[in-house]
Coordinates of C-alpha atoms and ligand atoms in Angstrom, one line a residue:
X7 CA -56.3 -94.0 39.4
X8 CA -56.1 -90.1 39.2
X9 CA -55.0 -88.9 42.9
X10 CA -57.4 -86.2 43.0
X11 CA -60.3 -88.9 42.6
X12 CA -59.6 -90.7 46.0
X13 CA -63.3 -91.1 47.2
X14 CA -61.6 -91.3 50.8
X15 CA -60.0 -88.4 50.7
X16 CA -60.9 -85.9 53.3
X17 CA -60.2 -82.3 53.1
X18 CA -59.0 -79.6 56.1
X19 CA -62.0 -76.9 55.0
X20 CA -65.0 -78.1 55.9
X21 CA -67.3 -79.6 53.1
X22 CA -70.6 -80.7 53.5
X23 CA -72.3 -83.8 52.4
X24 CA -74.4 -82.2 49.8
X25 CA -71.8 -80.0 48.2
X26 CA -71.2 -79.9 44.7
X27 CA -68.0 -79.0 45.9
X28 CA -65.8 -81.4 47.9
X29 CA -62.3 -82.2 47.5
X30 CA -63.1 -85.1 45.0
X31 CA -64.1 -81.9 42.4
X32 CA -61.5 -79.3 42.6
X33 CA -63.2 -77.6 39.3
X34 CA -61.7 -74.1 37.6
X35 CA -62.7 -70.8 37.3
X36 CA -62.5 -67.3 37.3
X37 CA -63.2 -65.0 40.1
X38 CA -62.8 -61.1 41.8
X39 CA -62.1 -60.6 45.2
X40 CA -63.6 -57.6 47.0
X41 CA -59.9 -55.6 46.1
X42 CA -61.1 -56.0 42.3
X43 CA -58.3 -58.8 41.4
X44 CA -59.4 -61.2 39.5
X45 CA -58.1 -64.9 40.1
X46 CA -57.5 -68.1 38.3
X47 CA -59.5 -70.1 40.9
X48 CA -60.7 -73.6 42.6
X49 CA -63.7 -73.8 45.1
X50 CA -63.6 -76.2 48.3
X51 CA -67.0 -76.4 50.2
X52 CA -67.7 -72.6 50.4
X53 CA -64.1 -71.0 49.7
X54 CA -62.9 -70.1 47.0
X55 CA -59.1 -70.8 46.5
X56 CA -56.7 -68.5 44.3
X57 CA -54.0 -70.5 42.3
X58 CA -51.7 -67.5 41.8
X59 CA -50.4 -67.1 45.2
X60 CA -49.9 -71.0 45.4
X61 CA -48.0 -70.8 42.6
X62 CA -45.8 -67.6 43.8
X63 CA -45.2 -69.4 47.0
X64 CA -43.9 -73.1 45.4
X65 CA -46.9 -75.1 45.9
X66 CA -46.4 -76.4 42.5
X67 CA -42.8 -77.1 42.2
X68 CA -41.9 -79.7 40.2
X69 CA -44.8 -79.0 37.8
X70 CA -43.9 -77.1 34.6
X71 CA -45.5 -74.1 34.8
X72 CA -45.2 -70.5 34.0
X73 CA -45.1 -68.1 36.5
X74 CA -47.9 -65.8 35.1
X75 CA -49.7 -69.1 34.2
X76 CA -52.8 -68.6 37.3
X77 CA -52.1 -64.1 37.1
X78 CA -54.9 -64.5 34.3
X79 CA -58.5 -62.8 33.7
X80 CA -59.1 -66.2 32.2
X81 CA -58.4 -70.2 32.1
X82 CA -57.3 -69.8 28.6
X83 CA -53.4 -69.6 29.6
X84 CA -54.1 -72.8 31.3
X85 CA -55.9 -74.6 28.6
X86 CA -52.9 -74.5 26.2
X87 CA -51.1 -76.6 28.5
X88 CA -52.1 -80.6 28.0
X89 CA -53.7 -83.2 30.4
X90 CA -50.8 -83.9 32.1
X91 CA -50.4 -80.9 33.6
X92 CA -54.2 -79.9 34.3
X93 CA -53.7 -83.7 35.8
X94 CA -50.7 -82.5 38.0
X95 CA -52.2 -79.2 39.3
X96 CA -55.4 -81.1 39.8
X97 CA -53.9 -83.7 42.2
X98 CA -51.4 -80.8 43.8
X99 CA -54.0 -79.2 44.7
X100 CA -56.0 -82.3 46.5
X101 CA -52.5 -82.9 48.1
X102 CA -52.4 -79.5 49.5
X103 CA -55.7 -79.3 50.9
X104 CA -55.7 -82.8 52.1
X105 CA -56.8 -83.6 55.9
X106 CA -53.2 -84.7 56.8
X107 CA -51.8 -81.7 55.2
X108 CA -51.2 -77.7 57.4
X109 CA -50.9 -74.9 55.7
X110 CA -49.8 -71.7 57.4
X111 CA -51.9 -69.1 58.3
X112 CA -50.3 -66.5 56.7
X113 CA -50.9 -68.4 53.5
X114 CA -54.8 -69.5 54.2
X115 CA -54.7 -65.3 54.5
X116 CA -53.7 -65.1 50.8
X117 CA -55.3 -68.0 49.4
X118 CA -58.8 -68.6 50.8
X119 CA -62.0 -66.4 50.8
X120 CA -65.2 -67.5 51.4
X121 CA -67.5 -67.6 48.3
X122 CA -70.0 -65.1 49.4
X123 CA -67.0 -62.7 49.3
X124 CA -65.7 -63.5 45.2
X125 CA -67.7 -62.6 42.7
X126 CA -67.6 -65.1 39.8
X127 CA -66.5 -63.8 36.2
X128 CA -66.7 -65.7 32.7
X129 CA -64.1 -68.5 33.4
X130 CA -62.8 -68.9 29.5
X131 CA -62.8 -66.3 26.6
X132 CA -64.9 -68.6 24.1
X133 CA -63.2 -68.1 20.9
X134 CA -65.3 -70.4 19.3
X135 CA -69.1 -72.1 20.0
X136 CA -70.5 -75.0 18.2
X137 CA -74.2 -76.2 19.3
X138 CA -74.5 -80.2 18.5
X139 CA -77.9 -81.9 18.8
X140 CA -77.1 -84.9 20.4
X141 CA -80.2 -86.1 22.1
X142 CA -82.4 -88.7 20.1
X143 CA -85.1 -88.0 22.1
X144 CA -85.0 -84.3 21.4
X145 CA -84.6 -84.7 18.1
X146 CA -87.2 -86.9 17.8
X147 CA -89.8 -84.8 19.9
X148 CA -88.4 -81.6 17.6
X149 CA -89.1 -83.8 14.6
X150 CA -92.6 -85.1 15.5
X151 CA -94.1 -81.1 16.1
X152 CA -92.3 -79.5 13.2
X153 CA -92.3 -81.8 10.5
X154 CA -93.4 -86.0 10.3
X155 CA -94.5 -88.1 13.5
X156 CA -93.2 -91.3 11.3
X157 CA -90.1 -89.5 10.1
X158 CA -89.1 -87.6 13.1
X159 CA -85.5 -88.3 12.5
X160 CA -83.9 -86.8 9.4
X161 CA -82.0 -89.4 7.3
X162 CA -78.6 -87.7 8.5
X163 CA -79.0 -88.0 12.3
X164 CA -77.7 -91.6 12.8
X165 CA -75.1 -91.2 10.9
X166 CA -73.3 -87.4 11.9
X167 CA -73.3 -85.6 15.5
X168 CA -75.4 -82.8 13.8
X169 CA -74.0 -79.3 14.7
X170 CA -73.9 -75.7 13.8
X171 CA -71.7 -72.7 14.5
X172 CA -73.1 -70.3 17.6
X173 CA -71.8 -66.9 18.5
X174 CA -69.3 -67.1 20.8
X175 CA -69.2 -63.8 22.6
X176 CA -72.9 -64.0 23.4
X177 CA -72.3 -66.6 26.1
X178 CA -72.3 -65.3 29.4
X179 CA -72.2 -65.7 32.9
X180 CA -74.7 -67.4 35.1
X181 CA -76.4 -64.5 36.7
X182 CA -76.2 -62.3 33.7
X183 CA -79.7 -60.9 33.0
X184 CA -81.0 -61.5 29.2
X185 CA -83.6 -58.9 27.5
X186 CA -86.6 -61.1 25.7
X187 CA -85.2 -60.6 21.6
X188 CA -87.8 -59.1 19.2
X189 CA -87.1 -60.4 15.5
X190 CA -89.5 -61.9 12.7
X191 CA -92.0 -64.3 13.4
X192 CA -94.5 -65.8 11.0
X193 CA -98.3 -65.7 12.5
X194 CA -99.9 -69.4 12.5
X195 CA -101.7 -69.2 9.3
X196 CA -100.3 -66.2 8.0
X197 CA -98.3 -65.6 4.7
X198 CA -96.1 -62.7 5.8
X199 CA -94.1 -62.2 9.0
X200 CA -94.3 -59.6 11.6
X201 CA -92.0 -58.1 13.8
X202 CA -91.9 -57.7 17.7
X203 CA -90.9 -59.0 20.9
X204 CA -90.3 -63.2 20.5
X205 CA -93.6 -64.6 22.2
X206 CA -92.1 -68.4 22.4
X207 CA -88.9 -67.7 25.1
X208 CA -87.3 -70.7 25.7
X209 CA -84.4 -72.3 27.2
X210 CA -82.3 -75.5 25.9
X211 CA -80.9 -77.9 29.0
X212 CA -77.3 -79.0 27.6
X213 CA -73.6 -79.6 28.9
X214 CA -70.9 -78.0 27.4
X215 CA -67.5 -78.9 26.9
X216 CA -64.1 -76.3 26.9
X217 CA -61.3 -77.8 24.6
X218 CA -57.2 -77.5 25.1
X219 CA -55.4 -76.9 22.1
X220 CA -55.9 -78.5 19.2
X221 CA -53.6 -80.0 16.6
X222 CA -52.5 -77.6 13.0
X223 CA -55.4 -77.1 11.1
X224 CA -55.9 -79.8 8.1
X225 CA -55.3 -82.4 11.2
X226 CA -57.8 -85.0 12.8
X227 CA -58.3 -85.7 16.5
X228 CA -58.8 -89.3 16.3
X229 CA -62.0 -90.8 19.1
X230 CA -58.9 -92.4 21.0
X231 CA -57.2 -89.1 21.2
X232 CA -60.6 -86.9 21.9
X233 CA -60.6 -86.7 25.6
X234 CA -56.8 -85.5 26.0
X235 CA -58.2 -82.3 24.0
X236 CA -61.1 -81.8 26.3
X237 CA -60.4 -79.7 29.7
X238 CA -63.9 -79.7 31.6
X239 CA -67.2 -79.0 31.4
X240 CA -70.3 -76.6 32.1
X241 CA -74.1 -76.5 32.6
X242 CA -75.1 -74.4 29.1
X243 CA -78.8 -73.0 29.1
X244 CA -78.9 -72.2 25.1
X245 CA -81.7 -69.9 24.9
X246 CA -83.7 -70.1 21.9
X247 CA -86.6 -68.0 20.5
X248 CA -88.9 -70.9 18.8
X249 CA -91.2 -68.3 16.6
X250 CA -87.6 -66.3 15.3
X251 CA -85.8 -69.9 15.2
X252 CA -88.9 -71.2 12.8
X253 CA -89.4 -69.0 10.3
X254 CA -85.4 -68.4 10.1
X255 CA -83.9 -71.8 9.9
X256 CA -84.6 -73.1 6.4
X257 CA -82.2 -73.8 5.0
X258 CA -79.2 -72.6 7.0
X259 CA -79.9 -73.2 10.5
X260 CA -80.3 -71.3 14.1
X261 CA -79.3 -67.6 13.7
X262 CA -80.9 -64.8 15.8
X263 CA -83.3 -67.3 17.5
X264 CA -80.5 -68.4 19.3
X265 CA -77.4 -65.5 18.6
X266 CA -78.8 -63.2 21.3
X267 CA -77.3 -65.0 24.3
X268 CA -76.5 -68.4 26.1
X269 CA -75.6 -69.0 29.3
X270 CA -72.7 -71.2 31.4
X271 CA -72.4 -72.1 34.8
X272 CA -68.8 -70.8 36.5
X273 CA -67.1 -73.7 37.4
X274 CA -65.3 -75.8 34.5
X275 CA -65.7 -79.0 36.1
X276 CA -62.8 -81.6 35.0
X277 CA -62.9 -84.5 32.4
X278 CA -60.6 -85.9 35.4
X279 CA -63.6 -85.6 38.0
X280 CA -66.3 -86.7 36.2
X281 CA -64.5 -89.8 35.7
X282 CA -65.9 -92.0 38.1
X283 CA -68.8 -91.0 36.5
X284 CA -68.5 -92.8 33.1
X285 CA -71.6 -95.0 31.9
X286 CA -72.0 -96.5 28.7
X287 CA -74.5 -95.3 26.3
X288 CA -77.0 -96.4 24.1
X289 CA -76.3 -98.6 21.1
X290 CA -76.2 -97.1 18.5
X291 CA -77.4 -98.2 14.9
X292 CA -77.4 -98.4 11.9
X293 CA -73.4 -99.1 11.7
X294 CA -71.4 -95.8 12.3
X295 CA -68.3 -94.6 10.0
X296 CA -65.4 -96.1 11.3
X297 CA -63.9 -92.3 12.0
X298 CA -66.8 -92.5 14.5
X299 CA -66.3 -95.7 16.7
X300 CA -65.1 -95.3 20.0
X301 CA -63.6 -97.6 22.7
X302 CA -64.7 -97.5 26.6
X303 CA -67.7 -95.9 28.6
X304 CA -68.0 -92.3 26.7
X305 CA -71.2 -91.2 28.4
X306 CA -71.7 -89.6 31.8
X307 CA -74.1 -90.0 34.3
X308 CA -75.0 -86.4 35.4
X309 CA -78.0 -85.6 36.9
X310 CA -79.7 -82.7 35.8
X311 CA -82.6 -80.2 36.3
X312 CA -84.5 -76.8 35.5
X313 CA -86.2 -75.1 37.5
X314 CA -88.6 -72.0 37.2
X315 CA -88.2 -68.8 39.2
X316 CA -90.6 -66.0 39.3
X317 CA -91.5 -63.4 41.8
X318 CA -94.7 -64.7 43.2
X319 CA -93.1 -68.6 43.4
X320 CA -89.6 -69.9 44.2
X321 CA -87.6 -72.8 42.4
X322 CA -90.5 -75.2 40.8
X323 CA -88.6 -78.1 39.2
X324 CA -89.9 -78.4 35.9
X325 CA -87.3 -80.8 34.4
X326 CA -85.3 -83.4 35.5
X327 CA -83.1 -85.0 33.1
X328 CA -79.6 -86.6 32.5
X329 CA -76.5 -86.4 30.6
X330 CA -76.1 -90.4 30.4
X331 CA -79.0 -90.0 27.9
X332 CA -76.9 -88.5 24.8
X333 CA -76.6 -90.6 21.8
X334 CA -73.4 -89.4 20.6
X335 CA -70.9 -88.5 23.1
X336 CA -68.2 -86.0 23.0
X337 CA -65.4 -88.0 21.8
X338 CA -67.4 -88.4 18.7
X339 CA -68.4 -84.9 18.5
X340 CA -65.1 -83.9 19.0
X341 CA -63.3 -86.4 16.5
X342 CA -66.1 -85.3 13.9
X343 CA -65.9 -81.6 14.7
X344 CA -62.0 -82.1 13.2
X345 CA -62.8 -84.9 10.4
X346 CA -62.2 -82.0 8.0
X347 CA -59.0 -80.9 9.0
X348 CA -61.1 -77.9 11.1
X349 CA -58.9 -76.7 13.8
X350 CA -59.8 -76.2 17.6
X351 CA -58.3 -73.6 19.8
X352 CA -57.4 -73.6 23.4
X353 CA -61.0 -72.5 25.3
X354 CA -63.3 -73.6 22.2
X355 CA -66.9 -74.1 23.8
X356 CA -69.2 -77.0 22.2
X357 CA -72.8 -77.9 23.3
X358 CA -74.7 -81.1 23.7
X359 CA -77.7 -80.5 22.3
X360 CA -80.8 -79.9 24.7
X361 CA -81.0 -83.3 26.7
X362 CA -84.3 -84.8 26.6
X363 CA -84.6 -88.5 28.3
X364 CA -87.3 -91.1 27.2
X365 CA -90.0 -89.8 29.4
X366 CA -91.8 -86.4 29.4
X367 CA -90.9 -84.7 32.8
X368 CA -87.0 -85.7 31.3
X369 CA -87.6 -83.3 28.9
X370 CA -85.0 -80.2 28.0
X371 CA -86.8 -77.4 27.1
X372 CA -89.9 -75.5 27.6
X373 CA -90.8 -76.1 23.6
X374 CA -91.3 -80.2 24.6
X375 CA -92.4 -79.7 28.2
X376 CA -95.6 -78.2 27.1
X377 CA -95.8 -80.0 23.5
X378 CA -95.8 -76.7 21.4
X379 CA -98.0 -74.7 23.7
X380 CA -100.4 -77.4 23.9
X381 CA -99.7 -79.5 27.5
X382 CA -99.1 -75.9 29.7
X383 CA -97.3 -76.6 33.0
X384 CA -98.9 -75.5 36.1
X385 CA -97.1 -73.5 38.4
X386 CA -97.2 -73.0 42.1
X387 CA -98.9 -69.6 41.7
X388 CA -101.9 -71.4 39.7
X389 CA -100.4 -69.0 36.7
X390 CA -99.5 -71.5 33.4
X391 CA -96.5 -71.6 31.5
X392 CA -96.1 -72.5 27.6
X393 CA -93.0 -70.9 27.7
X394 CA -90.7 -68.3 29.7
X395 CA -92.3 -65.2 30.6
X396 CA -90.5 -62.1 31.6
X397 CA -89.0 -62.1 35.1
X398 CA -89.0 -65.4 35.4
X399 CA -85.8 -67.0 36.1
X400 CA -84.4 -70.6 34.7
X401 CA -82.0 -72.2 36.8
X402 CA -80.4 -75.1 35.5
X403 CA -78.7 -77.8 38.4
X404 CA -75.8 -80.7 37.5
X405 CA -74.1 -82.9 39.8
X406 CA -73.0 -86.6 39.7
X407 CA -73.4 -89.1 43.1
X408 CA -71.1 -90.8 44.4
X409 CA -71.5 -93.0 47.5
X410 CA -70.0 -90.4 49.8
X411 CA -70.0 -87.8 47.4
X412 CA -71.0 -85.6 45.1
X413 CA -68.8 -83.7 42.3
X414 CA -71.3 -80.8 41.0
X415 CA -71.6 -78.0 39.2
X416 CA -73.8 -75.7 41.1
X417 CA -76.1 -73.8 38.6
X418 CA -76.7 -71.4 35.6
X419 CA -79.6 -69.1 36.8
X420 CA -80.5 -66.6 34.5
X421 CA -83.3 -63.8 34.7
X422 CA -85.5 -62.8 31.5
X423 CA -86.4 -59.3 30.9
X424 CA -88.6 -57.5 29.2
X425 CA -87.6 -57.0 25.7
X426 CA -86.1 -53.2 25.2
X427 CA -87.8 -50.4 24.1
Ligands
LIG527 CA1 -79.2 -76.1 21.4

C-alpha cells in the first residue's frame, strides 16, 4: 500500500470530518503568502503548508531532490520528476505531519499558514490542453438535440477517445472572473449569422488530468505505462458558448465557443490519493483496438456537483454527477493521445469530457439540464435558467468518501460578467 493512503492515519493539525482535506489527501499547489512569496504548497484541514522551507531544513533527506525543486511559481519543476519521487514526497510529508510526529515551533512558524491567509495562484503553467469527450451519455444527449435521436453516437465514438486541441493559456484559476464572449451566432431559422454578445453561456462539468514528462516524441505510452505519466487531477469547468460553438464547429471542431477561458480548481489532487478510489467502468463494446485495452479498475468514483450562484439566491445544486461514469478512462486517453508518436510535456492539461450520468439531474452542463432551452430549471428566486446569465456564478464540487474520510478537491467557482463594451 502507498503510506500516505493509511485510512488510520491521524494528523497533528486539526482536520475535520468533512474536509476535503485530511492527511489521507496531501494534494499540490501553488500559493502567496501575505509577504507576496509564492510557494510550492500542500493543504492540511485549513493550513496551508510550504514545501520549500521543508526542503531547506532536511525534511526530505534521502529523497533526490533539487534544492530549488519547491522555490517555484509553479508545480512544473516537480512534474518532471517521476512517480517515485511524487510517491516519496507524498508519503514524507504524511510522515511529518503524522499524530506521533513534533515539529518545532520555530518550524510550524515557517511552514504553516492558515488558508484564509494564502491566496491561491494557477498551480501548473499548462503548456498544452486537449478536451476529450468521454461521457456516453453526453455524447449521446449532444447527439440526440443536434443531429439523429437513433444515431446519437457518431460511428467513431466507440472506437477512439474523441478529442481536440484547447488553448492552454486561457485556463485559469478558480475565482478568476470570465466576461460573457460575443462572436457569430446563426439565428434559428435564419440564413446568415449575426454578431453580439453569446446568448447560450454555458458551463461543461469535467476532471482534468496534469501529465509528468513524457517519453521523445515518435514514442507510445503504452495503457500499462499511462498512470506513471499522470501526476494528479483537477475539477475543470470548460466553458462553452453553444450558439458560437454551433455555427463554428463544422468541420473542424470547438474554437472560440470554447477558446475564451476554462477554469481549474487549485489543488492537483494525486493519482496516489484517489487510489482507494478506483471502480471499474462500464463495458465497453464493440471490441476495442488492442492499443486500447487496459488491465485493472481505471475509473474513479468521484462525486461531483454544480451549483448556481447569483445575487438574489446562494448555492442551488443544479447537478450532481460522477466521475465513475466515463466510458473511456484516462489510461486510454492518455495511451491514445501518444499512438501517433505525439509527445506530452511535463504540466500537459487533458479534460474528460463534460460528465453526464444516466439520469437527468446527473447531467454536466446547462445545454442538457434544460434540453436545449426547452426543460428551464427553476431557481430559488422563482427566476428560470436555460443557461448562465450574467453574475451568476458556477461552482463546481469533487470529493471521494471514504469510510472515515474524504480526499476532495474543494471547488472551481467562477463569476460571469457582462460581455465588454
Ligand atoms: Ca468539453
Amino acid at each position: 500500500m502507498i503510506k500516505a493512503n493509511d485510512p488510520n492515519r491521524k494528523s497533528w493539525i486539526e482536520v475535520s470530518k468533512d474536509s476535503d482535506f485530511p492527511i489521507q489527501n496531501i494534494p499540490f499547489g501553488v500559493f502567496k503568502k501575505t509577504n507576496n512569496s509564492i510557494c510550492v504548497g500542500t493543504r492540511i484541514g485549513d493550513f496551508a503548508i510550504d514545501l520549500n522551507p521543508l526542503n531547506e531544513l532536511n525534511y526530505f533527506d534521502g529523497i533526490d531532490l533539487d534544492a530549488t525543486i519547491f522555490a517555484q511559481e509553479t508545480l512544473n519543476a516537480f512534474l518532471k520528476l517521476n512517480k517515485t519521487t511524487w510517491r516519496a514526497v507524498r508519503d514524507r510529508i504524511a510522515e511529518i505531519f503524522d499524530a506521533n510526529t513534533t515539529m518545532d515551533e520555530a518550524h510550524k512558524a515557517l511552514i504553516i499558514s492558515a488558508i484564509t491567509e494564502v491566496e491561491m495562484v494557477m498551480p501548473v503553467q499548462v503548456g498544452d490542453y486537449t478536451d476529450f469527450y468521454s461521457s456516453r451519455q453526453h455524447a449521446h444527449n449532444v447527439g440526440c438535440m443536434f443531429r439523429d435521436p437513433d444515431n446519437a453516437l457518431l460511428p467513431n465514438w466507440l472506437h477512439i477517445p474523441v478529442g481536440y486541441h484547447g488553448r492552454a493559456s486561457s485556463i485559469v484559476l478558480s475565482g478568476t472572473d470570465i466576461h460573457r464572449p460575443k462572436g457569430q451566432q446563426l439565428p434559428l431559422g435564419a440564413d446568415v449569422p449575426v454578431f453580439g454578445p453569446c446568448k447560450l453561456m454555458d458551463f461543461e462539468l469535467e476532471m482534468a488530468f496534469v501529465t509528468g514528462q513524457g517519453k521523445e516524441m515518435g514514442d507510445t505510452i503504452s495503457t500499462s505505462e499511462a498512470d506513471d505519466y499522470i501526476f494528479g487531477m483537477c475539477i475543470f469547468n470548460d466553458w462553452s458558448a453553444r450558439d458560437i460553438q454551433k455555427w463554428e464547429y463544422v468541420p473542424l471542431g470547438p474554437f472560440l465557443g470554447k477558446s475564451f477561458g476554462s477554469s481549474i480548481s487549485p489543488w492537483i489532487v494525486t493519482l496516489d490519493a484517489l487510489k482507494p478510489f478506483r471502480v471499474e467502468g462500464e463495458k465497453q463494446e464493440p471490441q476495442i483496438l488492442p492499443y486500447l485495452e487496459f488491465e485493472g479498475n481505471k475509473n474513479i468514483d468521484i462525486k461531483l456537483e454544480v451549483q448556481i450562484t447569483s445575487d438574489s439566491f446562494e448555492s442551488h445544486t443544479v447537478s450532481k454527477s460522477n466521475y465513475k461514469y466515463m466510458y473511456w478512462n484516462m489510461t486510454q486517453q492518455l495511451a491514445h493521445h501518444t499512438v501517433n508518436g505525439c509527445n506530452i510535456n511535463a504540466g500537459d492539461m487533458m479534460a474528460s469530457g463534460t460528465i453526464s450520468g444516466n439520469t437527468p439531474e446527473a447531467y454536466g452542463s446547462m445545454l442538457e439540464l434544460s434540453w436545449k432551452g426547452t426543460k428551464p430549471m427553476t431557481m430559488p428566486d422563482g427566476t428560470e435558467r436555460k443557461f448562465i446569465q450574467d453574475n451568476d456564478s458556477v461552482i463546481m464540487k469533487a470529493h471521494c468518501q471514504a469510510s472515515n474520510y474524504r480526499v476532495g478537491f474543494g471547488e472551481v467557482r467562477t463569476k460571469i460578467l457582462p460581455a465588454k463594451k
